[in-house]
Coordinates of C-alpha atoms and ligand atoms in Angstrom, one line a residue:
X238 CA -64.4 33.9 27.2
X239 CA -63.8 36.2 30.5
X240 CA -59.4 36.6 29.4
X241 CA -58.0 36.8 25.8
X242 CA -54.9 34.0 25.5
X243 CA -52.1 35.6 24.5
X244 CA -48.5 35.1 24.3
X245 CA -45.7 37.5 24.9
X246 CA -42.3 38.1 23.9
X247 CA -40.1 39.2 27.2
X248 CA -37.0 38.7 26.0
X249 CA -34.9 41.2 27.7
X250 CA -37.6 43.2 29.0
X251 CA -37.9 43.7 32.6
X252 CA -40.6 42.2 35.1
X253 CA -41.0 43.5 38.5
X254 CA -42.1 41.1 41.0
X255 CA -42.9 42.1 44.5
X256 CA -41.8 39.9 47.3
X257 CA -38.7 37.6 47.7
X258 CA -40.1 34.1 49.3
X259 CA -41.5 31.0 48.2
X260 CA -44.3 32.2 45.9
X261 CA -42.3 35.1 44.5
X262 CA -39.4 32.7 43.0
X263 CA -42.2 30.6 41.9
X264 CA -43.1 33.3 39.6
X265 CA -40.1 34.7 38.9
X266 CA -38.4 31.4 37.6
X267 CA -41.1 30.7 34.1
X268 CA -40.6 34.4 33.6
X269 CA -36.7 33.9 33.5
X270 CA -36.8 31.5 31.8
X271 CA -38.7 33.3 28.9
X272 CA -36.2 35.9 28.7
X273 CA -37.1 38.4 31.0
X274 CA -35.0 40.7 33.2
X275 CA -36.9 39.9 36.4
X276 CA -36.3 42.4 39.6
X277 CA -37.4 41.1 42.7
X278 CA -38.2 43.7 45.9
X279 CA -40.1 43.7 49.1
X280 CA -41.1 46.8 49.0
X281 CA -42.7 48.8 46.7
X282 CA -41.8 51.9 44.5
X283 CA -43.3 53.4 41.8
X284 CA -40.0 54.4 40.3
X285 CA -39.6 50.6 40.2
X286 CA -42.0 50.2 37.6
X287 CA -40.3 52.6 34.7
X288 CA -39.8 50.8 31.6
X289 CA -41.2 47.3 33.0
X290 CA -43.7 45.0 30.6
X291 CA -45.4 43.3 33.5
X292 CA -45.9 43.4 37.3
X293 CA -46.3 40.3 39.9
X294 CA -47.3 41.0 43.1
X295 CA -46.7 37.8 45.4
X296 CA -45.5 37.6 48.7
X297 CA -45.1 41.1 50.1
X298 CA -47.5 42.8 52.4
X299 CA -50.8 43.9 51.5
X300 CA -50.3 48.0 51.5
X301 CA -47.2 47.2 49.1
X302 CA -49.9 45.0 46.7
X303 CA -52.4 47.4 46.8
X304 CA -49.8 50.5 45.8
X305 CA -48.3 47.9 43.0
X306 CA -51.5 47.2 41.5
X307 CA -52.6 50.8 41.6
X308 CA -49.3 52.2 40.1
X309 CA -49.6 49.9 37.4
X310 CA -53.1 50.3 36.4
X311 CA -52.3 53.9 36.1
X312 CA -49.2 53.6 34.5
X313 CA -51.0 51.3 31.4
X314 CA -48.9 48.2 32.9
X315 CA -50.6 44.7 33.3
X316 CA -50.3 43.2 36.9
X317 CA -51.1 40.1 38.2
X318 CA -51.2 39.9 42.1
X319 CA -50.9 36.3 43.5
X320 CA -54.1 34.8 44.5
X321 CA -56.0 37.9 44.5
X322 CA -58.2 38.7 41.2
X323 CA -59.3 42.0 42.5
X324 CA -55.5 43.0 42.4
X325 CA -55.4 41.1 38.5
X326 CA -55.5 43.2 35.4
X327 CA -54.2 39.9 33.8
X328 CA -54.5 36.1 34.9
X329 CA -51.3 33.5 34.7
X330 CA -52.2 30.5 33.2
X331 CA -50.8 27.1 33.8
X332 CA -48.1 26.0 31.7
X333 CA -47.0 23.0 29.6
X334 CA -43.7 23.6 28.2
X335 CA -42.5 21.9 25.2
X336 CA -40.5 24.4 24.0
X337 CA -40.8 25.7 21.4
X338 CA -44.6 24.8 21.8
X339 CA -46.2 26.3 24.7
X340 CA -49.7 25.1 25.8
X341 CA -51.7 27.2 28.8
X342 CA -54.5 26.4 30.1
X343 CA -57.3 28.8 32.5
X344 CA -60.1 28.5 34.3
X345 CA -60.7 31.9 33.9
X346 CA -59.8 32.3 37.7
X347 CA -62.9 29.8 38.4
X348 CA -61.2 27.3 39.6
X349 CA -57.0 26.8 39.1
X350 CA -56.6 23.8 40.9
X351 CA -58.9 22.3 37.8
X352 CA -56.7 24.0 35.8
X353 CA -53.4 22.3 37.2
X354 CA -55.5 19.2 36.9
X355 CA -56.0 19.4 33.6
X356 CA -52.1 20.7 32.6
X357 CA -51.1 17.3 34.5
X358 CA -53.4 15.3 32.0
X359 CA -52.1 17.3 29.1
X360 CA -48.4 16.5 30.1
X361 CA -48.8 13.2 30.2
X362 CA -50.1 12.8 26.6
X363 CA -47.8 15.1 25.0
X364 CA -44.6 13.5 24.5
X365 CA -41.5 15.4 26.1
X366 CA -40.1 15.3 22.6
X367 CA -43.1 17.7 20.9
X368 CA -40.3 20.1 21.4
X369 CA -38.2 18.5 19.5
X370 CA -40.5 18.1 16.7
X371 CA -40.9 21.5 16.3
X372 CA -37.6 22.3 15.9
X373 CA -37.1 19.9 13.3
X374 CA -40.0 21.3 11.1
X375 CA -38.6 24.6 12.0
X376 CA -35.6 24.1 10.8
X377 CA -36.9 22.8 7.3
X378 CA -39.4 25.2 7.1
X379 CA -38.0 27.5 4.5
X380 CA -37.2 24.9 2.4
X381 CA -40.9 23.6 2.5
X382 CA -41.9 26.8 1.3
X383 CA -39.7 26.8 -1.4
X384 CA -40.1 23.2 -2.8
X385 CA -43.6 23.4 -2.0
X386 CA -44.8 26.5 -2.7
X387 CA -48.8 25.4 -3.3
X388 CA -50.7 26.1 0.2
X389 CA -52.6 22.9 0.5
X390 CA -49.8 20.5 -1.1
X391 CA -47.5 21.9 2.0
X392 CA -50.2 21.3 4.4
X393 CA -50.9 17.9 3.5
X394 CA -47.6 17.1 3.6
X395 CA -46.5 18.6 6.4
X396 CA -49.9 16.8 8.4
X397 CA -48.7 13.8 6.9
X398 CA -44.7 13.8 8.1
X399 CA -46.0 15.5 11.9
X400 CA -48.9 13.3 12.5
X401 CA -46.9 9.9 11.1
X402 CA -43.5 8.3 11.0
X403 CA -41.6 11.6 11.3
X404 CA -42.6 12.1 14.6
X405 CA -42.9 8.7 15.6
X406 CA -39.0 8.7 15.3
X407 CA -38.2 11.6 17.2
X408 CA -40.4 10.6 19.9
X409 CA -38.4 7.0 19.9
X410 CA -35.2 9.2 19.8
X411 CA -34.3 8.8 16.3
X412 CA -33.5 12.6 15.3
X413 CA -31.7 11.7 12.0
X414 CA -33.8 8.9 11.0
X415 CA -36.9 11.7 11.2
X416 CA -34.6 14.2 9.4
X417 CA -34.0 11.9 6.5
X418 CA -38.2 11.3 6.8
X419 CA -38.3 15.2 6.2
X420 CA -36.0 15.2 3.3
X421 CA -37.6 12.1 1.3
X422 CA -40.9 14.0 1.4
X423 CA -39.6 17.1 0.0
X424 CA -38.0 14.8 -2.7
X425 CA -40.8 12.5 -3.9
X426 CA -44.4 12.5 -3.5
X427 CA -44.3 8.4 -3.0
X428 CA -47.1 7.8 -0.5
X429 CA -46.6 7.3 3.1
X430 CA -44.3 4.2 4.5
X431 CA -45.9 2.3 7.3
X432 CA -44.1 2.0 10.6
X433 CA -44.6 -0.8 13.0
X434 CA -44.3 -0.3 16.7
X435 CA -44.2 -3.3 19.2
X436 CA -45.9 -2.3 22.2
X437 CA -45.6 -4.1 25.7
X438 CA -49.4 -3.8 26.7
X439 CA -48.3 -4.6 30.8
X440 CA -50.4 -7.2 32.4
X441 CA -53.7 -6.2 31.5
X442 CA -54.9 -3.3 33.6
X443 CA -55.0 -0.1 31.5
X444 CA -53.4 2.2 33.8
X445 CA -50.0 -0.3 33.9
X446 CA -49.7 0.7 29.9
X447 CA -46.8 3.4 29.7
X448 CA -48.1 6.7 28.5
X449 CA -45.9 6.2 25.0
X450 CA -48.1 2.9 24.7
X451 CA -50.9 5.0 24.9
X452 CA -50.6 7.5 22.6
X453 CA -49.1 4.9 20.2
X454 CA -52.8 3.1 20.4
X455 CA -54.1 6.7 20.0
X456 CA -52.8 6.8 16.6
X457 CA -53.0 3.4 15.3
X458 CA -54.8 2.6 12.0
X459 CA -54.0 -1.5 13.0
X460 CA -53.8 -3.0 15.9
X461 CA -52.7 -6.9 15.9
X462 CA -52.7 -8.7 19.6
X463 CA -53.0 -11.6 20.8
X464 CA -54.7 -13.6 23.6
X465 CA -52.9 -11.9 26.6
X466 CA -54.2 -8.5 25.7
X467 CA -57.1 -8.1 27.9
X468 CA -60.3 -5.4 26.3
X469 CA -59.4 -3.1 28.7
X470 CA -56.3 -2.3 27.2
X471 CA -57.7 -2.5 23.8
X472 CA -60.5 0.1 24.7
X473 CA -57.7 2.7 25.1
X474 CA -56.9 2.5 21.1
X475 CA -58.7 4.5 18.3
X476 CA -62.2 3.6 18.2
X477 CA -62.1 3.0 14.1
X478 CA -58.4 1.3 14.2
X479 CA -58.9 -2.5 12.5
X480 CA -58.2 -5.0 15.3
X481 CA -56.6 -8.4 14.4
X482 CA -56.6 -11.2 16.7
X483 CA -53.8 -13.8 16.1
X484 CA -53.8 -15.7 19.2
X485 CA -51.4 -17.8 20.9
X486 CA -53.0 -20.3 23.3
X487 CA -50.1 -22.7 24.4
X488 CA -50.0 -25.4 22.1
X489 CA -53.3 -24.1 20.2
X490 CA -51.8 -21.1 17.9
X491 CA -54.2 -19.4 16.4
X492 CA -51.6 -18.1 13.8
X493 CA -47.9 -19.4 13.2
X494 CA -45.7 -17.5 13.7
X495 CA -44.4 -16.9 10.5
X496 CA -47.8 -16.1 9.1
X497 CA -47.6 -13.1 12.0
X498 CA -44.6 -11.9 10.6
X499 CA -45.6 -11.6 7.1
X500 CA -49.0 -9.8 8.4
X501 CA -47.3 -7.5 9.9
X502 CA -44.5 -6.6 7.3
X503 CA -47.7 -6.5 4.6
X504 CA -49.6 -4.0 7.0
X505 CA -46.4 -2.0 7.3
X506 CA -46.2 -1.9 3.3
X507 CA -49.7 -0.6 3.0
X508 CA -48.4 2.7 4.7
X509 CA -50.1 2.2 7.9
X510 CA -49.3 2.8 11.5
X511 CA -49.1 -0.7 12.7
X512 CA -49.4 -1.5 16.9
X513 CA -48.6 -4.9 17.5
X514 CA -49.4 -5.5 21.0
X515 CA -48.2 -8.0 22.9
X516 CA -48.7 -8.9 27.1
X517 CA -46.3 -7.7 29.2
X518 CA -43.2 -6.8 27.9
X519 CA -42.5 -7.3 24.3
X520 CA -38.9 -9.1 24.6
X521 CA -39.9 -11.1 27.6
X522 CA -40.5 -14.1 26.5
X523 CA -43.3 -13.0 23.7
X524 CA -41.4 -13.7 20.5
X525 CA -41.1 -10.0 19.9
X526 CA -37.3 -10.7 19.1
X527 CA -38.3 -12.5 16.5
X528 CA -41.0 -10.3 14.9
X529 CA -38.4 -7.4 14.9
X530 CA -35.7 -9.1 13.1
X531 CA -38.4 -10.4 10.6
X532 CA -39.2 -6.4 9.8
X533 CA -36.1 -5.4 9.8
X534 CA -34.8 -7.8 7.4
X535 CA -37.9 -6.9 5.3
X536 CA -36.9 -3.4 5.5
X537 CA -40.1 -2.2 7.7
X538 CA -39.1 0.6 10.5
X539 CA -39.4 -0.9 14.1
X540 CA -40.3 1.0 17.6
X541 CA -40.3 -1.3 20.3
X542 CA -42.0 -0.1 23.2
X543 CA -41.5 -1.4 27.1
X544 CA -44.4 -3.0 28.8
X545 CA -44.7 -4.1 32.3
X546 CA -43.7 -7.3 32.6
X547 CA -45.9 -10.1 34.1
X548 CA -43.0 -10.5 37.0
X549 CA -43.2 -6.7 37.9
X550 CA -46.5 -6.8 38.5
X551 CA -47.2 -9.8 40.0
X552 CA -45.2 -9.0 42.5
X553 CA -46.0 -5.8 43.4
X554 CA -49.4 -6.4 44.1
X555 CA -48.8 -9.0 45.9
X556 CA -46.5 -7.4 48.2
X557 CA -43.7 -9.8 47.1
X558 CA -40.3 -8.2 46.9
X559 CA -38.1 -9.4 44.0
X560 CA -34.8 -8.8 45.8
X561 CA -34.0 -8.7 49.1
X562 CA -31.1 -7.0 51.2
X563 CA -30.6 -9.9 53.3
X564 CA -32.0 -13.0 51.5
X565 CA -32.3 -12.5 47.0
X566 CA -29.4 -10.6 45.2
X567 CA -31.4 -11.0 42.0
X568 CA -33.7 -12.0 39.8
X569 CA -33.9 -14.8 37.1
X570 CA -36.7 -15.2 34.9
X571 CA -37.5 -18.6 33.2
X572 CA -39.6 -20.4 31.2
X573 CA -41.3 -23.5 32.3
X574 CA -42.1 -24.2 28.2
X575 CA -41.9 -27.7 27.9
X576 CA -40.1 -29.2 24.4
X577 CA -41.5 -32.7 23.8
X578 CA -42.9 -32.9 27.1
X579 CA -39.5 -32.0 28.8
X580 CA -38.1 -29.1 31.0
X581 CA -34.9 -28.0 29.7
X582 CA -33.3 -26.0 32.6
X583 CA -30.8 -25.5 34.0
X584 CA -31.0 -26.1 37.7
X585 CA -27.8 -26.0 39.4
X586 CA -27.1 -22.3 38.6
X587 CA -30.7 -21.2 39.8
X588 CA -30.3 -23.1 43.0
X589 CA -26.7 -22.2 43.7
X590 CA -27.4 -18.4 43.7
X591 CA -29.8 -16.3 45.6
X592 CA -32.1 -15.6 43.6
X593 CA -36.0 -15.0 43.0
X594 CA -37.1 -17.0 40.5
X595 CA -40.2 -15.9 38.2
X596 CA -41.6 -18.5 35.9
X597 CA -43.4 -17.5 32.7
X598 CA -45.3 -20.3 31.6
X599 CA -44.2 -22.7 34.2
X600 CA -47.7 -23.7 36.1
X601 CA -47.8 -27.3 33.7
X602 CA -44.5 -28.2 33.9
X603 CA -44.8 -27.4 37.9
X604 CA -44.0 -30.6 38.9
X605 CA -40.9 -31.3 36.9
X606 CA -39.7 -28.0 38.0
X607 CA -40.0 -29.1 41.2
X608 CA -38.3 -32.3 40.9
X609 CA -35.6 -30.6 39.0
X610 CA -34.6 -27.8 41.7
X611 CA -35.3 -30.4 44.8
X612 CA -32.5 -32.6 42.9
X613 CA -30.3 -30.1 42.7
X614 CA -30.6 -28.8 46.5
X615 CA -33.2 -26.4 46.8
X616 CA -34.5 -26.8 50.1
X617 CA -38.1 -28.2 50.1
X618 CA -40.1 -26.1 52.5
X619 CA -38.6 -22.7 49.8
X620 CA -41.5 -20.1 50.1
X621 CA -43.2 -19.8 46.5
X622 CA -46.3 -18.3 44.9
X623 CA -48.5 -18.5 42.4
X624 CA -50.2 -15.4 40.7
X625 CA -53.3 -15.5 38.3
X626 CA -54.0 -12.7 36.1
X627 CA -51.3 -10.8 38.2
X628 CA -51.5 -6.9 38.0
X629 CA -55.2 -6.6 37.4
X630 CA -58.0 -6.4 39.9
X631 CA -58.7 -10.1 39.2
X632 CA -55.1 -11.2 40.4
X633 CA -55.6 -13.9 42.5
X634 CA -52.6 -16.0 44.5
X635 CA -51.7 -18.9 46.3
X636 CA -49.0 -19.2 48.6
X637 CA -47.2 -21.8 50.1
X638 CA -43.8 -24.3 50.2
X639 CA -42.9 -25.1 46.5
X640 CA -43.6 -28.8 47.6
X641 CA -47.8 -27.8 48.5
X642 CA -47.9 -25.7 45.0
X643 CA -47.8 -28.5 43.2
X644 CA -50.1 -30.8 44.7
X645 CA -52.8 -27.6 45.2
X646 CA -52.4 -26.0 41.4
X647 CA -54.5 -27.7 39.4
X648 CA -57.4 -27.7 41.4
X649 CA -56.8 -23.7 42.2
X650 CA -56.1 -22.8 38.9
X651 CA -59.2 -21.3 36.6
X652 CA -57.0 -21.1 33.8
X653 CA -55.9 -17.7 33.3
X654 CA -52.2 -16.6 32.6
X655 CA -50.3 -17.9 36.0
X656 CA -46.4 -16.7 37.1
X657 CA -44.8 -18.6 39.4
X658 CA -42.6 -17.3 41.6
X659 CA -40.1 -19.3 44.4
X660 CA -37.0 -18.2 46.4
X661 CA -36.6 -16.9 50.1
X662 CA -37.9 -13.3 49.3
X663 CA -41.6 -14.7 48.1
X664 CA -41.7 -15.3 52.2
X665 CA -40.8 -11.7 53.0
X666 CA -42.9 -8.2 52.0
X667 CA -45.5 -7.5 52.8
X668 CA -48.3 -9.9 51.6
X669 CA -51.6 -8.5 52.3
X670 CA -53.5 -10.2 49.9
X671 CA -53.4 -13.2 52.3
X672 CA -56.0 -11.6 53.8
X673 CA -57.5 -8.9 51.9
X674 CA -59.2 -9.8 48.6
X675 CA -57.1 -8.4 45.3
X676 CA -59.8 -5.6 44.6
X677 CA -60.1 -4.2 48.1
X678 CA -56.1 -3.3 47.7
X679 CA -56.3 -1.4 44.6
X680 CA -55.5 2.3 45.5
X681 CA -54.3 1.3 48.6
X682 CA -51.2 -0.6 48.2
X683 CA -49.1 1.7 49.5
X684 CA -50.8 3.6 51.9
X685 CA -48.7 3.3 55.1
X686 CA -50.3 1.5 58.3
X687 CA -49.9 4.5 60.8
X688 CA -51.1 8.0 59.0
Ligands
LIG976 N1 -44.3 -10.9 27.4 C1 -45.1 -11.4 28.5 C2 -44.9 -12.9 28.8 C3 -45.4 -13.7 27.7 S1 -45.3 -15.4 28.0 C4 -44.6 -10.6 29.7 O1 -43.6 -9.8 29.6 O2 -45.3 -10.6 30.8 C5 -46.8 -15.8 28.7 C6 -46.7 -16.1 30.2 O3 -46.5 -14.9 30.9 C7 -47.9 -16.7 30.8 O4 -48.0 -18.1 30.6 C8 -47.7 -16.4 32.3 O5 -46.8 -17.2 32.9 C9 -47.1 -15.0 32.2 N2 -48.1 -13.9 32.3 C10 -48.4 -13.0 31.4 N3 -49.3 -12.1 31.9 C11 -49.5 -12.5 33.2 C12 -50.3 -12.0 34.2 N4 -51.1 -11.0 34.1 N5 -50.3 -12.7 35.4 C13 -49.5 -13.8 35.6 N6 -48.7 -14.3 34.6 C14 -48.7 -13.7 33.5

């Protein structure tokens, strides 16, 4: 290890920082915001440096550096000069703040863009709220002490209220809920509750989960999914968390839907951190309402977490815009589940507005849909789409009038989830899959024509 981490308290002690442009405010602001009394100046003089903790040199010229750095070397003070190790008796590491925890990260001056690289990954898998955490077991930290006054009983507990439920509600916003968490540990030493979170998966590409998805699989001990949740997804969860498959082909359920329910509320009961992943987004048309009010009513804590809905990202990569200035004001989506064979919908509305419609489930009951918004005046040449395993880099589509969809589907189908979407915006966008195979565009999509 070439530096020693360290971290320091500058609360109301001053920092001299040399230069006033870009770089120098850049500096300046993180030491601000610690505390410090920072004093910016363009020039240097070593009567500057009296009673100062720490030197920057940034963006003054380099005679001023050079006296700065010498001054302080003599004078016992650390410096760091911008971009310039020879002028460093101390390095700045990059910062992720979640106050009050702090992580920095160094290449040791090797290499700080890997550094920055690296603080980006970190940010994303801490949750803004860490912070908040913290406070919270700050705030009942004397209290732990004195209720727990055994070493290993208090770390147990505490691993057990930071690492579980306690912070699985602050993260979902729940301050008071956490709080209470807190206090019914210090009370009891009943073991751990479970906690159930349903988590939209997106459409089946891993990097469409949301980061809070993510960590949420992190720190699963049981995952349940069904068939929508493609292995990519499920590669992203803890390698020794159970997985249960309960299925849910259309009209071939693997498990009913009750039977779901009382898995999961049984899971929850055991004490363990249950994920119960579901395509897309949870309350789009996945039954997720359902499973929430079933743990609710059983008295099992509920997280539900956004997912990219199959809509979303259909159209996106395919270059389809959902509204449109000129021709869709909004966006309806629909079910094309049939009940007893029938479609029950209700057209006049859809075809009356202007609107994009996106139809989950729909690609069977095509032709009645069809039939059904024809009737009610939808013109019959209406630009529509249909998008297979939309938002992964096996999405493939099929464009045309409403009217050629359904005589072209069930030969171009292979049988994997399909959206269907119609109204006067499919036609618009920018649609380069037409021509350009699905894979070819990931990474690409937005990359404008003329650099
Ligand atoms: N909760 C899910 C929808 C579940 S209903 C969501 O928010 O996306 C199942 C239907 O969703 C499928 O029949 C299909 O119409 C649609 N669907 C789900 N994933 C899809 C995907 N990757 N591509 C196209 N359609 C998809």
């Amino acid at each position: 290890m070439r530096h020693f981490p360290l971290f320091m308290d500058l609360r109301g002690r001053r920092v001299l920082v040399l230069g006033t442009g870009k770089v120098a405010h850049r500096k300046a602001e993180p030491l601000a915001r610690a505390g410090a009394v920072v004093e910016m100046a363009d020039r240097f003089d070593a009567g500057q440096l009296a009673g100062c903790a720490l030197a920057i040199g940034a963006d003054a010229a380099e005679t001023e550096l050079v006296a700065l750095f010498e001054a302080a070397r003599a004078a016992g003070i650390p410096v760091n000069t911008v971009d310039r190790p020879a002028l460093c008796s101390f390095i700045t590491p990059a910062i992720i703040d979640r106050d009050p925890i702090t992580i920095a990260v160094s290449s040791g001056g090797a290499a700080p863009v890997l550094a920055r690289l690296l603080r980006a990954k970190i940010e994303a898998l801490i949750p803004p709220a860490y912070g908040r955490l913290a406070t919270l077991a700050d705030s009942f930290k004397a209290e732990i002490r004195r209720r727990l006054p055994d070493m290993g009983l208090r770390r147990r507990v505490l691993e057990r209220l930071l690492g579980g439920r306690a912070a699985d509600l602050v993260f979902a916003g729940r301050e008071d809920a956490a709080r209470a968490e807190f206090a019914r540990a210090l009370e009891s030493d009943e073991p751990a509750r479970g906690m159930v979170a349903l988590v939209g998966a997106g459409p089946g590409a891993a990097d469409l989960l949301t980061i809070r998805a993510q960590r949420l699989l992190g720190e699963a001990d049981v995952i349940v999914h069904d068939r929508l949740v493609t292995p990519e997804v499920l590669d992203m969860a803890r390698r020794d968390a159970e997985r249960i498959y309960v299925g849910k082909a259309r009209a071939n359920h693997c498990m009913a839907q009750e039977d779901i329910n009382a898995l999961l509320v049984r899971l929850a009961r055991e004490g363990r951190k249950v994920v119960r992943l579901k395509g897309g987004d949870p309350f789009v048309f996945g039954r997720g309402g359902e499973e929430a009010e079933a743990l609710a009513e059983a008295g099992v804590d509920v997280e539900v977490v956004p997912g990219v809905t199959a809509a979303l990202a259909c159209a996106a990569q395919a270059g389809i815009p959902l509204t449109h200035r000129d021709v869709a004001r909004s966006v309806t989506f629909v079910t094309g589940h049939t009940k007893q064979g029938r479609l029950d919908m209700d057209f006049a509305p859809l075809v009356r507005s202007k609107t994009t419609l996106a139809v989950y489930m729909g690609i069977v009951s095509l032709p009645q849909l069809r039939d059904g918004l024809l009737a009610h005046g939808l013109p019959a040449g209406t630009p529509a789409a249909l998008i297979e395993r939309g938002g992964t880099p096996r999405q493939r589509e099929l464009r045309g009038s409403l009217d050629e969809l359904v005589d072209q589907a069930a030969a171009w189908s292979t049988r994997g989830p399909t959206l269907v979407l119609i109204g006067d915006a499919v036609g618009r966008g920018v649609g380069w899959s037409r021509t350009v195979p699905a894979m070819a565009l990931v990474g690409q999509a937005f990359r404008p024509a003329v650099a």
